[in-house]
Coordinates of C-alpha atoms in Angstrom, one line a residue:
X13 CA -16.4 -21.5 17.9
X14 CA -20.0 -22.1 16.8
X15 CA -19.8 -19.1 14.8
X16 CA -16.5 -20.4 12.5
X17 CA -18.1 -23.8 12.3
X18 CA -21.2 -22.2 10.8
X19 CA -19.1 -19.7 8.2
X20 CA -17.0 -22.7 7.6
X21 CA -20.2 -24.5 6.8
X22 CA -21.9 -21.7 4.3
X23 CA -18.3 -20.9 2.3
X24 CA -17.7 -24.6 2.0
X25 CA -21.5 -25.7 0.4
X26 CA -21.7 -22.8 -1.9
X27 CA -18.1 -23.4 -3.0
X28 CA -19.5 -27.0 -3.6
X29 CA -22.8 -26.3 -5.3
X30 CA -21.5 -23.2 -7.0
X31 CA -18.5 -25.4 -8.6
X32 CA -20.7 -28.1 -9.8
X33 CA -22.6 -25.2 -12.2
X34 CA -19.8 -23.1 -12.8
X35 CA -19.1 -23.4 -16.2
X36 CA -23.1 -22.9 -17.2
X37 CA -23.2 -19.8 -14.9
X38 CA -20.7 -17.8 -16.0
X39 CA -19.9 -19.0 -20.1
X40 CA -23.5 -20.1 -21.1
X41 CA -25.5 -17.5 -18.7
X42 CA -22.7 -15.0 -18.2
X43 CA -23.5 -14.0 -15.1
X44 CA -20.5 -13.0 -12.3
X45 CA -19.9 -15.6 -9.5
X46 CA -20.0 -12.5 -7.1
X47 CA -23.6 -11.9 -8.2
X48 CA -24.6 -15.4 -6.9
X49 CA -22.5 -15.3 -4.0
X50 CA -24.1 -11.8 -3.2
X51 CA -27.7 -13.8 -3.8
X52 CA -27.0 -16.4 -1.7
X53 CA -26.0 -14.5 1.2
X54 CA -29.1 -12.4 0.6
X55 CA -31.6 -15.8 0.7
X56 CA -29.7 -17.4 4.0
X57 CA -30.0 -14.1 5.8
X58 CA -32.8 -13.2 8.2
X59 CA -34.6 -11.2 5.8
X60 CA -35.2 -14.7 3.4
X61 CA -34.9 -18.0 4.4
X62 CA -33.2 -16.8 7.9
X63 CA -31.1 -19.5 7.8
X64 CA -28.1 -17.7 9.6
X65 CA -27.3 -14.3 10.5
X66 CA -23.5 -13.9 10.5
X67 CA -23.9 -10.1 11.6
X68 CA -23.9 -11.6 15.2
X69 CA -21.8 -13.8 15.0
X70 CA -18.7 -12.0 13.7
X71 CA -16.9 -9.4 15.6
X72 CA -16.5 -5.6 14.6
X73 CA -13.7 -5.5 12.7
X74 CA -14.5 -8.8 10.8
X75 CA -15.6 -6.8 7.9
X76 CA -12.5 -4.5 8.4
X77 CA -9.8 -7.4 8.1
X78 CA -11.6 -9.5 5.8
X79 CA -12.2 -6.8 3.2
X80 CA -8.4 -6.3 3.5
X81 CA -7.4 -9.9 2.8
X82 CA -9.5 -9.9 -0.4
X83 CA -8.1 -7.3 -1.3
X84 CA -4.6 -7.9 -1.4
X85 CA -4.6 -10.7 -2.7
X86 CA -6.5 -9.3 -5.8
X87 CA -3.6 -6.8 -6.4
X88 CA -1.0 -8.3 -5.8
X89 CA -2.2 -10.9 -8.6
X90 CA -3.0 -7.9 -10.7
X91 CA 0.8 -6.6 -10.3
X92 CA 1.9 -10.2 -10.8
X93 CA 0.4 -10.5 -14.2
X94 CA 1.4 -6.9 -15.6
X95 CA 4.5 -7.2 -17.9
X96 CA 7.2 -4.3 -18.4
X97 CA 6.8 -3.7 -21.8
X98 CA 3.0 -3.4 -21.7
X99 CA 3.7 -0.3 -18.5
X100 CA 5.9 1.1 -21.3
X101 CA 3.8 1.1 -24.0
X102 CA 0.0 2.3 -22.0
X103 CA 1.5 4.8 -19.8
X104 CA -0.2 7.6 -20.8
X105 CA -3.0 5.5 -20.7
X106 CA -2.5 4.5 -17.5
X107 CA -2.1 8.2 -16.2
X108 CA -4.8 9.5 -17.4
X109 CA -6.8 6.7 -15.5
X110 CA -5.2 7.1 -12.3
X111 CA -5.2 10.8 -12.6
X112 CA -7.5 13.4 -13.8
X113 CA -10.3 10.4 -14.5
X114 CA -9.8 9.7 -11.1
X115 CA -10.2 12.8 -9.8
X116 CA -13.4 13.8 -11.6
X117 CA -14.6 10.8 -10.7
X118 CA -14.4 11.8 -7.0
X119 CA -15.6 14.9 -7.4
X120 CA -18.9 14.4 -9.0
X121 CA -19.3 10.9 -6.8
X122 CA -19.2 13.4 -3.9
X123 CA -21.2 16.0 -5.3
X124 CA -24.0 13.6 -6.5
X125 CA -23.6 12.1 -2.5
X126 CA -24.0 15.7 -1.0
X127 CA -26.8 16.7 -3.1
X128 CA -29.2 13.9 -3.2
X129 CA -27.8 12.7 0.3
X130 CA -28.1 16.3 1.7
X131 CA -24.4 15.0 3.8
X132 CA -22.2 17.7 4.9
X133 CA -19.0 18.5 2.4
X134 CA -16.6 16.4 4.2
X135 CA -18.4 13.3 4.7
X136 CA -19.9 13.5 0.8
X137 CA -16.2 13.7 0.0
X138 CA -15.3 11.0 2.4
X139 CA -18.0 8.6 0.8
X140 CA -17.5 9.8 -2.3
X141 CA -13.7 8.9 -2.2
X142 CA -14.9 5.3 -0.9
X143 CA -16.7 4.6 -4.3
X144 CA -14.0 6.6 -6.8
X145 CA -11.9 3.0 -7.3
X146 CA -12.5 0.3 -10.0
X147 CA -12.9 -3.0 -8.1
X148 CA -9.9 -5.8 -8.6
X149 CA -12.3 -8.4 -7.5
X150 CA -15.6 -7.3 -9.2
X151 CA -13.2 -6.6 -12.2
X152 CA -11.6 -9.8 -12.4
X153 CA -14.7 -11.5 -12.6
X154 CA -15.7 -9.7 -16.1
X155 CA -12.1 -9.7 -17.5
X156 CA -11.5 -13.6 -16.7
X157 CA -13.0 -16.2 -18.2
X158 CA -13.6 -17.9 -22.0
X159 CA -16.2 -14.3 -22.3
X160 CA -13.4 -12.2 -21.8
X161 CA -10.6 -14.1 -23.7
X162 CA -12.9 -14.4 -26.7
X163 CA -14.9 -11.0 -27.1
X164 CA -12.9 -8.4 -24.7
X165 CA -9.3 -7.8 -26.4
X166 CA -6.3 -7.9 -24.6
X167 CA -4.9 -4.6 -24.4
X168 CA -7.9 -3.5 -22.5
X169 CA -8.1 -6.3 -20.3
X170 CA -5.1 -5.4 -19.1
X171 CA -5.8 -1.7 -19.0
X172 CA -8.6 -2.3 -16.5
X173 CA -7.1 -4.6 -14.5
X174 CA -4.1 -2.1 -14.1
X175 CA -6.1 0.5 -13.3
X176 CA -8.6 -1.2 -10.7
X177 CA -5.1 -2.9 -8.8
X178 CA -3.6 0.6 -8.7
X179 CA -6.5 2.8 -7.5
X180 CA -7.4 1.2 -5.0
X181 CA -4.4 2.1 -3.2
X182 CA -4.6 5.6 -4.9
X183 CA -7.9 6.1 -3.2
X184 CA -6.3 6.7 0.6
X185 CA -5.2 9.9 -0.3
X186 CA -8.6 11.0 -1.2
X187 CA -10.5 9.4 1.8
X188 CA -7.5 10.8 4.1
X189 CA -8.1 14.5 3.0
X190 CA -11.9 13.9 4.2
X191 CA -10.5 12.3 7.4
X192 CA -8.2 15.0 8.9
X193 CA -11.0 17.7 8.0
X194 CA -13.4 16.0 10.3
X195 CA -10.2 15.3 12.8
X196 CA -8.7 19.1 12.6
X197 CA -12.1 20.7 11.9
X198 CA -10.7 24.2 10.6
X199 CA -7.5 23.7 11.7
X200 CA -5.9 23.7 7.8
X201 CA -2.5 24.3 8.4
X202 CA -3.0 20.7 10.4
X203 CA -5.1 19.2 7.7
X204 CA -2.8 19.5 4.7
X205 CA 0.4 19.3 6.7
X206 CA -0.7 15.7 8.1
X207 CA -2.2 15.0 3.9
X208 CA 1.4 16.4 2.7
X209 CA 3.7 14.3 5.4
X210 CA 1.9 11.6 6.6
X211 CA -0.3 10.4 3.9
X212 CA 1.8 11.2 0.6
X213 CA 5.5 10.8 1.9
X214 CA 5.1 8.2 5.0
X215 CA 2.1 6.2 3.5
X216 CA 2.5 6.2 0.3
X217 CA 6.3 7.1 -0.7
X218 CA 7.0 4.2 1.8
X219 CA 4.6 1.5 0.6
X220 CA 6.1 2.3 -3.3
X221 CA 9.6 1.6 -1.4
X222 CA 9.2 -1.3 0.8
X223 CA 6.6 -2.6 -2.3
X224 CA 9.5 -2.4 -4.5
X225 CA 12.6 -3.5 -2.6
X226 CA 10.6 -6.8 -1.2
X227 CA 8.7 -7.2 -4.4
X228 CA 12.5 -7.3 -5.9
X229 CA 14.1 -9.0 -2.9
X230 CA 11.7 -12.1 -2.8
X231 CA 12.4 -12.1 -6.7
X232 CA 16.0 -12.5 -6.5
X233 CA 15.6 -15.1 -3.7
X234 CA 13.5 -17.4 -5.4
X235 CA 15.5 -17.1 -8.4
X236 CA 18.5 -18.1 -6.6
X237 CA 16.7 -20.6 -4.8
X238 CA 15.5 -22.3 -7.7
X239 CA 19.1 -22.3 -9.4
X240 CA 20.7 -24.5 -7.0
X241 CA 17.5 -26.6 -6.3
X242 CA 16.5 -25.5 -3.2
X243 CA 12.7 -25.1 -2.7
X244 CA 10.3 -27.4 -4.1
X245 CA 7.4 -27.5 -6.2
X246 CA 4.3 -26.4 -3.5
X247 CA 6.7 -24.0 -2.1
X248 CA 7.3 -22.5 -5.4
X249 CA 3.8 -22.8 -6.5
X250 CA 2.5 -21.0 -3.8
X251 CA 5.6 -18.3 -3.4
X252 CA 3.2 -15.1 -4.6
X253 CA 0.6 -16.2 -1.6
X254 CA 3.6 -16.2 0.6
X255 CA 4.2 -12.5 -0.8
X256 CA 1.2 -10.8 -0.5
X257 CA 0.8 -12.4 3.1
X258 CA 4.2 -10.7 4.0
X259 CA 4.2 -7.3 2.8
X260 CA 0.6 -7.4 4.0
X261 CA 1.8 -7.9 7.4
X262 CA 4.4 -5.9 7.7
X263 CA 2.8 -2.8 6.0
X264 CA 0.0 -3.1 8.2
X265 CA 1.8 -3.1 11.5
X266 CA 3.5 0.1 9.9
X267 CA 0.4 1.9 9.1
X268 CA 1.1 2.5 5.3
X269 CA -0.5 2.0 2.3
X270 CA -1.0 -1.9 2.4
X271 CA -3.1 -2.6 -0.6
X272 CA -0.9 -0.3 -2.6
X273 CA 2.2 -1.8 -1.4
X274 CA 0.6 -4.9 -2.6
X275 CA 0.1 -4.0 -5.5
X276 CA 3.6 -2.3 -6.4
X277 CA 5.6 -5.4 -5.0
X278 CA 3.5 -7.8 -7.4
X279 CA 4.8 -5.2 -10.3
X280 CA 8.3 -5.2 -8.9
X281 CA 8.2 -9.7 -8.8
X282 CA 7.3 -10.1 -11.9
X283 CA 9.2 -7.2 -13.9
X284 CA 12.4 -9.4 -14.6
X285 CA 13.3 -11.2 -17.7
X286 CA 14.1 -14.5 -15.9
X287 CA 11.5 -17.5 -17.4
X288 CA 12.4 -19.0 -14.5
X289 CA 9.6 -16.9 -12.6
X290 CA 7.0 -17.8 -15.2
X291 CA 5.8 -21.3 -13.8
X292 CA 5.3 -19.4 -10.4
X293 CA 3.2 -16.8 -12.2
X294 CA 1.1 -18.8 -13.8
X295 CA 0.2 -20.8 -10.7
X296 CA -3.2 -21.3 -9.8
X297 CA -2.6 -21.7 -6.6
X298 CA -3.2 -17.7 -6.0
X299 CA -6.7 -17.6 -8.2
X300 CA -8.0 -20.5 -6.1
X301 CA -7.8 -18.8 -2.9
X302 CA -8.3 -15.5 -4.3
X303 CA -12.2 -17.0 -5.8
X304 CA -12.5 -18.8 -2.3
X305 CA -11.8 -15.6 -0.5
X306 CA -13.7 -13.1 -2.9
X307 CA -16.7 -15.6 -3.1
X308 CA -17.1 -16.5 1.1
X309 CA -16.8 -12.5 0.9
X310 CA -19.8 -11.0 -0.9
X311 CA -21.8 -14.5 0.6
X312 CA -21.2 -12.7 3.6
X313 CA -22.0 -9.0 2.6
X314 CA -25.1 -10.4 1.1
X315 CA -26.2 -11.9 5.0
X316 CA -24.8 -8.5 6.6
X317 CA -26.5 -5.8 4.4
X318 CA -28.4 -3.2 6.2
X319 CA -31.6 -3.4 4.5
X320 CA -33.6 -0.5 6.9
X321 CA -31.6 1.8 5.0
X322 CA -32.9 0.8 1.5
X323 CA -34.6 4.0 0.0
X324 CA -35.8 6.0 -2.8
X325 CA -33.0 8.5 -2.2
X326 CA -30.0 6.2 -1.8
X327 CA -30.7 4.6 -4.6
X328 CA -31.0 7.5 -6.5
X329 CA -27.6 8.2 -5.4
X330 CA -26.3 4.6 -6.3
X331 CA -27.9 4.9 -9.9
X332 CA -26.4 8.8 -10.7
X333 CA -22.8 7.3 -9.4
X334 CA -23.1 4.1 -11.5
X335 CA -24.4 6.5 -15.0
X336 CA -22.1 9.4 -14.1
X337 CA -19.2 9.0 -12.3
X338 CA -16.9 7.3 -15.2
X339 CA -18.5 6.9 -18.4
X340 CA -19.4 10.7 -19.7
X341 CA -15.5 11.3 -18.8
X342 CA -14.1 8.2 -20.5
X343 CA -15.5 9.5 -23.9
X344 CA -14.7 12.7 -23.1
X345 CA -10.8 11.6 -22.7
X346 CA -10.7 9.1 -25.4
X347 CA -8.8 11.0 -27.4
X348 CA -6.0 11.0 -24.6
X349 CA -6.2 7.2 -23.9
X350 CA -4.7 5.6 -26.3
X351 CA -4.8 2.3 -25.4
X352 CA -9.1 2.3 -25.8
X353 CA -8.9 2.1 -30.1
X354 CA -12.8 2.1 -30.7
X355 CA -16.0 3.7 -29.5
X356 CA -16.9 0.0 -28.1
X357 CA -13.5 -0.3 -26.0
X358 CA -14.5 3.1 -25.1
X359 CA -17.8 2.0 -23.4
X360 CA -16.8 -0.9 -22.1
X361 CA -13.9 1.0 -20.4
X362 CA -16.6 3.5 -19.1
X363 CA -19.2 1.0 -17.9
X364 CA -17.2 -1.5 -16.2
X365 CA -15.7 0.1 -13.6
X366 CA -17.3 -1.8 -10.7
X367 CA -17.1 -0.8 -6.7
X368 CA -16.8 -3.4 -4.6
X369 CA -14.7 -4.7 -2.0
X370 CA -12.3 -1.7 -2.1
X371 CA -15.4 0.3 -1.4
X372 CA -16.1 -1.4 1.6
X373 CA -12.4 -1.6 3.0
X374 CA -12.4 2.1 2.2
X375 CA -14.9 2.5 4.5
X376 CA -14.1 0.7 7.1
X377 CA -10.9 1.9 7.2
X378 CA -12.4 5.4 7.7
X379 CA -14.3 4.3 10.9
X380 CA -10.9 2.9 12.0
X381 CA -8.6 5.6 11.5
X382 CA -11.3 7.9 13.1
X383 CA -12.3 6.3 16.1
X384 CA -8.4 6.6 16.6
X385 CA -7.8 9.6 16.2
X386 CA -5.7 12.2 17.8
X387 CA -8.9 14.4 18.8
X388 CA -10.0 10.7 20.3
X389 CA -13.0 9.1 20.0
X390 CA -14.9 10.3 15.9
X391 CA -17.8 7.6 15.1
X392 CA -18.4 7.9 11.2
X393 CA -22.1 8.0 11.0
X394 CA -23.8 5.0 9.8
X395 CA -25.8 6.4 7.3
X396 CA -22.4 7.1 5.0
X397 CA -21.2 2.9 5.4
X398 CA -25.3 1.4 4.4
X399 CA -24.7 4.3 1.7
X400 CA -21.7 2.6 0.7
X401 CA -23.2 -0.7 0.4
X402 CA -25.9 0.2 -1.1
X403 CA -23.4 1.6 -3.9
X404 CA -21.5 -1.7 -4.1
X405 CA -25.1 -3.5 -4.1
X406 CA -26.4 -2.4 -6.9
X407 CA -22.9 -2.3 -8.8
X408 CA -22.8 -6.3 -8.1
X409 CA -26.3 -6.5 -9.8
X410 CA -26.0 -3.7 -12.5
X411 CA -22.4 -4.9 -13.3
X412 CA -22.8 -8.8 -13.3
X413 CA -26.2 -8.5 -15.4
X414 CA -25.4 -6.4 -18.2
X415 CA -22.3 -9.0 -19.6
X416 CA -24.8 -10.5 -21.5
X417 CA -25.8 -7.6 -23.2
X418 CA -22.1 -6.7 -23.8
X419 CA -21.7 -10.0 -24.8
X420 CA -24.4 -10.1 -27.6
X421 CA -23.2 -6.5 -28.8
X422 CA -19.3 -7.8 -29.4
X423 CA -20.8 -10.9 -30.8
X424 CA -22.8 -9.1 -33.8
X425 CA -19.7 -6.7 -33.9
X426 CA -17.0 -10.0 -34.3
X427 CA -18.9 -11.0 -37.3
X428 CA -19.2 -8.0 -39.0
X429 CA -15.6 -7.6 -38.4
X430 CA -13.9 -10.1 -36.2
X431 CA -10.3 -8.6 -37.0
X432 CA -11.3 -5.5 -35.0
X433 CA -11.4 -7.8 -31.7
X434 CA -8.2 -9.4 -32.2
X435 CA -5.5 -7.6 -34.2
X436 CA -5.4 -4.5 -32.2
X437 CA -5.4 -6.9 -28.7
X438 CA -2.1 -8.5 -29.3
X439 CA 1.3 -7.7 -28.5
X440 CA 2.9 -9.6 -31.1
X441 CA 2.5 -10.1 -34.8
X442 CA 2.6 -14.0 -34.2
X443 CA 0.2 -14.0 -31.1
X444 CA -2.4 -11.7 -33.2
X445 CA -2.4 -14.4 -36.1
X446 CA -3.2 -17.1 -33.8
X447 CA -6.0 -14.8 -32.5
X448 CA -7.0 -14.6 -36.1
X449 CA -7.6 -17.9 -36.4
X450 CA -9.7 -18.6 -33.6
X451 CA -11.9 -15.8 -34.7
X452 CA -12.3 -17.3 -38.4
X453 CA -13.3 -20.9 -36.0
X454 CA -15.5 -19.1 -33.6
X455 CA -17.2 -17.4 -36.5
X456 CA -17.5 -20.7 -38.0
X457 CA -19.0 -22.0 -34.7
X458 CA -21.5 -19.4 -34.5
X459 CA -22.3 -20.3 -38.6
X460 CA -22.7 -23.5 -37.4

C-alpha cells in the first residue's frame, strides 16, 4: 500500500508542477512533455537524487499492463479522430506505410541489432520487430499542440497519427514469427502453421471483427441513446473511455490483438455521418487521462531504466536504428506516397517516427507469451528488453529535442512561402482559406 501511496504521490506533483509550466515548455521551448517526464523519473531514481526506486516497489508485470493501458487509449483516440473520407483519399499512402516501409524497417532494425549486438537471428528479429512501430504516444506529443497546428500541415498530421495507431497492432505479427522460432526451434511446419492460424486469422482477423462490430455496436447505442434522452452529459463525455476500456478487456481475456482491436473499433465509432457523435469526439475527457497516463508512464520508465547496461555498443545500435530504419526509405518511396507533397513533409515523415511505449509493451509481451509457452518455461534474455530501452531512451531525447530545429526550419520556410504549409493541409477549399489567413497574421506576428 506504501508503494501506491508513493506512485500516487510522484504522478500527482509532477502533474502539478509540470501543469503550472506547460505552456512555456512545450510552445515557447518546444520541448515534449514525455521528455520531462522521462527526466524526472531519471533525477528521483537511485542513480540521482534517490528519492524513490519504484523498481521494487512494483510487481513484474507492472510494466507489462501499464504499457498496455497507455497504449490503448492512445489508439483508440487515434481511430476516433480519423474521418472516412480522409481513409479514402491517403490509402495508398497509408499502405505503403503499413506495408513494405514497415517491413524494411524491420528488416534492417534487426540486422543493425544482430550485427552490432552480435544476437542470434531470432532474437535480432524479435527485438528488431519491438522497435519497427511509430509510437502513438511519443507521436501525439509532436503532432499536438499550437507547434503542430501552426507549422506541421494537416494532411500529414493525420498521416502519422494513422500510421503510428495502426502499427502498433501490425507489429505482433512480426514479433510472433520471432516467438514461435525460439518456441518450435526447427520445427517450421509448427512455426508458420501457428504464424498462419493463430496469429493472422485468430489474432488478428478477430480483433478487425470484434474491433468493428463493437466499435459499430457502441456507435448505434449511443446514438439511440442520445435520441430519446437517455444518458447524460459525463456519461456521454466520457463514452470513448468507456470503449477502449471494454474492448480492452474483452480482447485481452481472449488472447487477440488488443491494441489493434483498439484501434479498429475507434475507426469503426467514429466512421458515421451522425453530428450527433461529434460532441463525444471532441471530448477532452479522453486526452486528459491519456496525458495523465502517458506522463506517470515514462516518469516511471525514467526511475526503472537499467543503466548497467548503458554502452558504447548499444548505443551504437540505438543511433543506426534512429538514422536508418525509416528515413533513407521514406525518400526512397516518396514518389509512392502521395499524401507527403514536399521534400520537407518528406523528412519530417522520415524523422519522426518515434519508439516508445509500443516498444516496450512489445517486449514485454514477448517475455509473456514465452514464459507461457507450450515447450514451458522460455526466459527472453535480459540483454534484448535494456536494449529495448535503451532504443526508446534515446528516441525520447533525440525526438523531443530536435522540434526546435524543425520548428525554426518550417518557420524560415512559412515566410518564404507560407501558402506551402497551408493550402495543401486542408480538406476543404473554405477551411484552406481560413488557414490562409492565419498564416498572412502569423507572418505579420513574426514581422512584428
Amino acid at each position: 500500500m506504501i508503494a501506491l501511496y508513493k506512485i500516487l504521490a510522484i504522478i500527482g506533483s509532477f502533474n502539478i508542477g509540470f501543469g503550472l509550466i506547460s505552456l512555456f515548455i512545450k510552445e515557447k521551448c518546444y520541448l515534449s512533455e514525455t521528455l520531462i517526464a522521462t527526466i524526472v523519473g531519471i533525477l528521483i531514481g537511485k542513480h540521482v537524487f534517490n528519492l524513490v526506486d519504484l523498481k521494487n516497489e512494483i510487481s513484474n508485470n507492472f510494466m507489462y499492463e501499464f504499457s498496455r493501458m497507455v497504449i490503448t487509449l492512445q489508439v483508440v483516440a487515434v481511430g476516433a479522430h480519423v474521418p472516412k473520407e480522409y481513409f479514402k483519399r491517403a490509402f495508398k499512402s497509408i499502405f505503403v506505410l503499413l506495408g513494405p516501409l514497415m517491413l524494411i524497417s524491420w528488416v534492417v532494425s534487426s540486422l543493425i541489432i544482430k550485427f552490432v549486438s552480435g544476437f542470434s537471428y531470432t532474437l535480432s528479429f524479435l527485438a528488431g520487430a519491438c522497435v519497427t512501430p511509430t509510437d502513438p504516444v511519443l507521436a501525439s506529443g509532436i503532432l499536438k499542440g499550437k507547434f503542430a497546428n501552426r507549422y506541421i500541415p494537416v494532411h500529414l498530421r493525420k498521416l502519422l497519427a494513422f500510421e503510428s495507431g495502426a502499427n502498433d497492432g501490425l507489429g505482433l505479427p512480426l514479433l510472433a514469427i520471432a516467438i514461435y522460432n525460439l518456441v518450435f526451434k526447427d520445427n517450421s511446419t509448427e512455426i508458420y502453421s501457428n504464424w498462419i492460424y493463430t496469429t493472422w486469422l485468430y489474432e488478428i482477423g478477430l480483433s478487425i471483427v470484434l474491433g468493428v462490430g463493437i466499435g459499430m455496436g457502441c456507435k448505434i447505442l449511443l446514438c439511440q441513446s442520445k435520441k430519446h434522452h437517455l444518458i447524460d452529459k459525463d456519461s456521454y463525455l466520457a463514452y470513448i473511455l468507456a470503449l477502449s476500456f471494454f474492448v480492452s478487456g474483452v480482447t485481452a481475456m481472449m488472447k487477440i490483438d488488443d491494441i489493434f482491436a483498439c484501434f479498429i473499433s475507434g475507426i469503426a465509432f467514429a466512421w458515421c455521418k451522425e453530428e450527433i457523435l461529434e460532441e463525444v469526439k471532441e471530448s477532452q475527457v479522453m486526452e486528459i487521462l491519456d496525458m495523465i497516463c502517458s506522463l506517470s508512464f515514462f516518469i516511471f520508465f525514467g526511475n526503472v531504466f537499467s543503466w548497467s547496461s548503458f554502452s558504447i555498443k548499444n548505443v551504437a545500435i540505438a543511433i543506426f536504428i534512429l538514422l536508418f530504419r525509416r528515413l533513407p526509405f521514406v525518400v526512397l518511396f516518396k514518389k509512392f506516397i502521395p499524401q507527403l507533397y514536399n521534400d520537407k513533409e518528406v523528412f519530417f515523415a522520415g524523422w519522426y517516427g518515434p519508439i516508445g511505449v509500443g516498444a516496450i509493451f512489445l517486449a514485454e509481451h514477448a517475455k509473456h507469451e514465452l514464459a507461457h509457452s507450450k515447450a514451458g518455461l522460455i526466459i527472453l534474455d535480459n540483454e534484448v528488453v535494456d536494449l529495448i530501452h535503451i532504443i526508446v531512451l534515446f528516441s525520447v531525447i533525440l525526438h523531443g529535442i530536435t522540434a526546435p530545429v524543425v520548428h525554426f526550419h518550417l518557420r524560415r520556410s512559412t515566410k518564404k512561402d507560407p501558402k506551402e504549409l497551408y493550402e495543401l493541409s486542408e480538406y476543404s477549399e473554405t477551411e484552406g482559406n481560413t488557414h490562409k489567413k492565419q498564416g498572412k497574421e502569423n507572418n505579420s506576428d513574426d514581422d512584428i
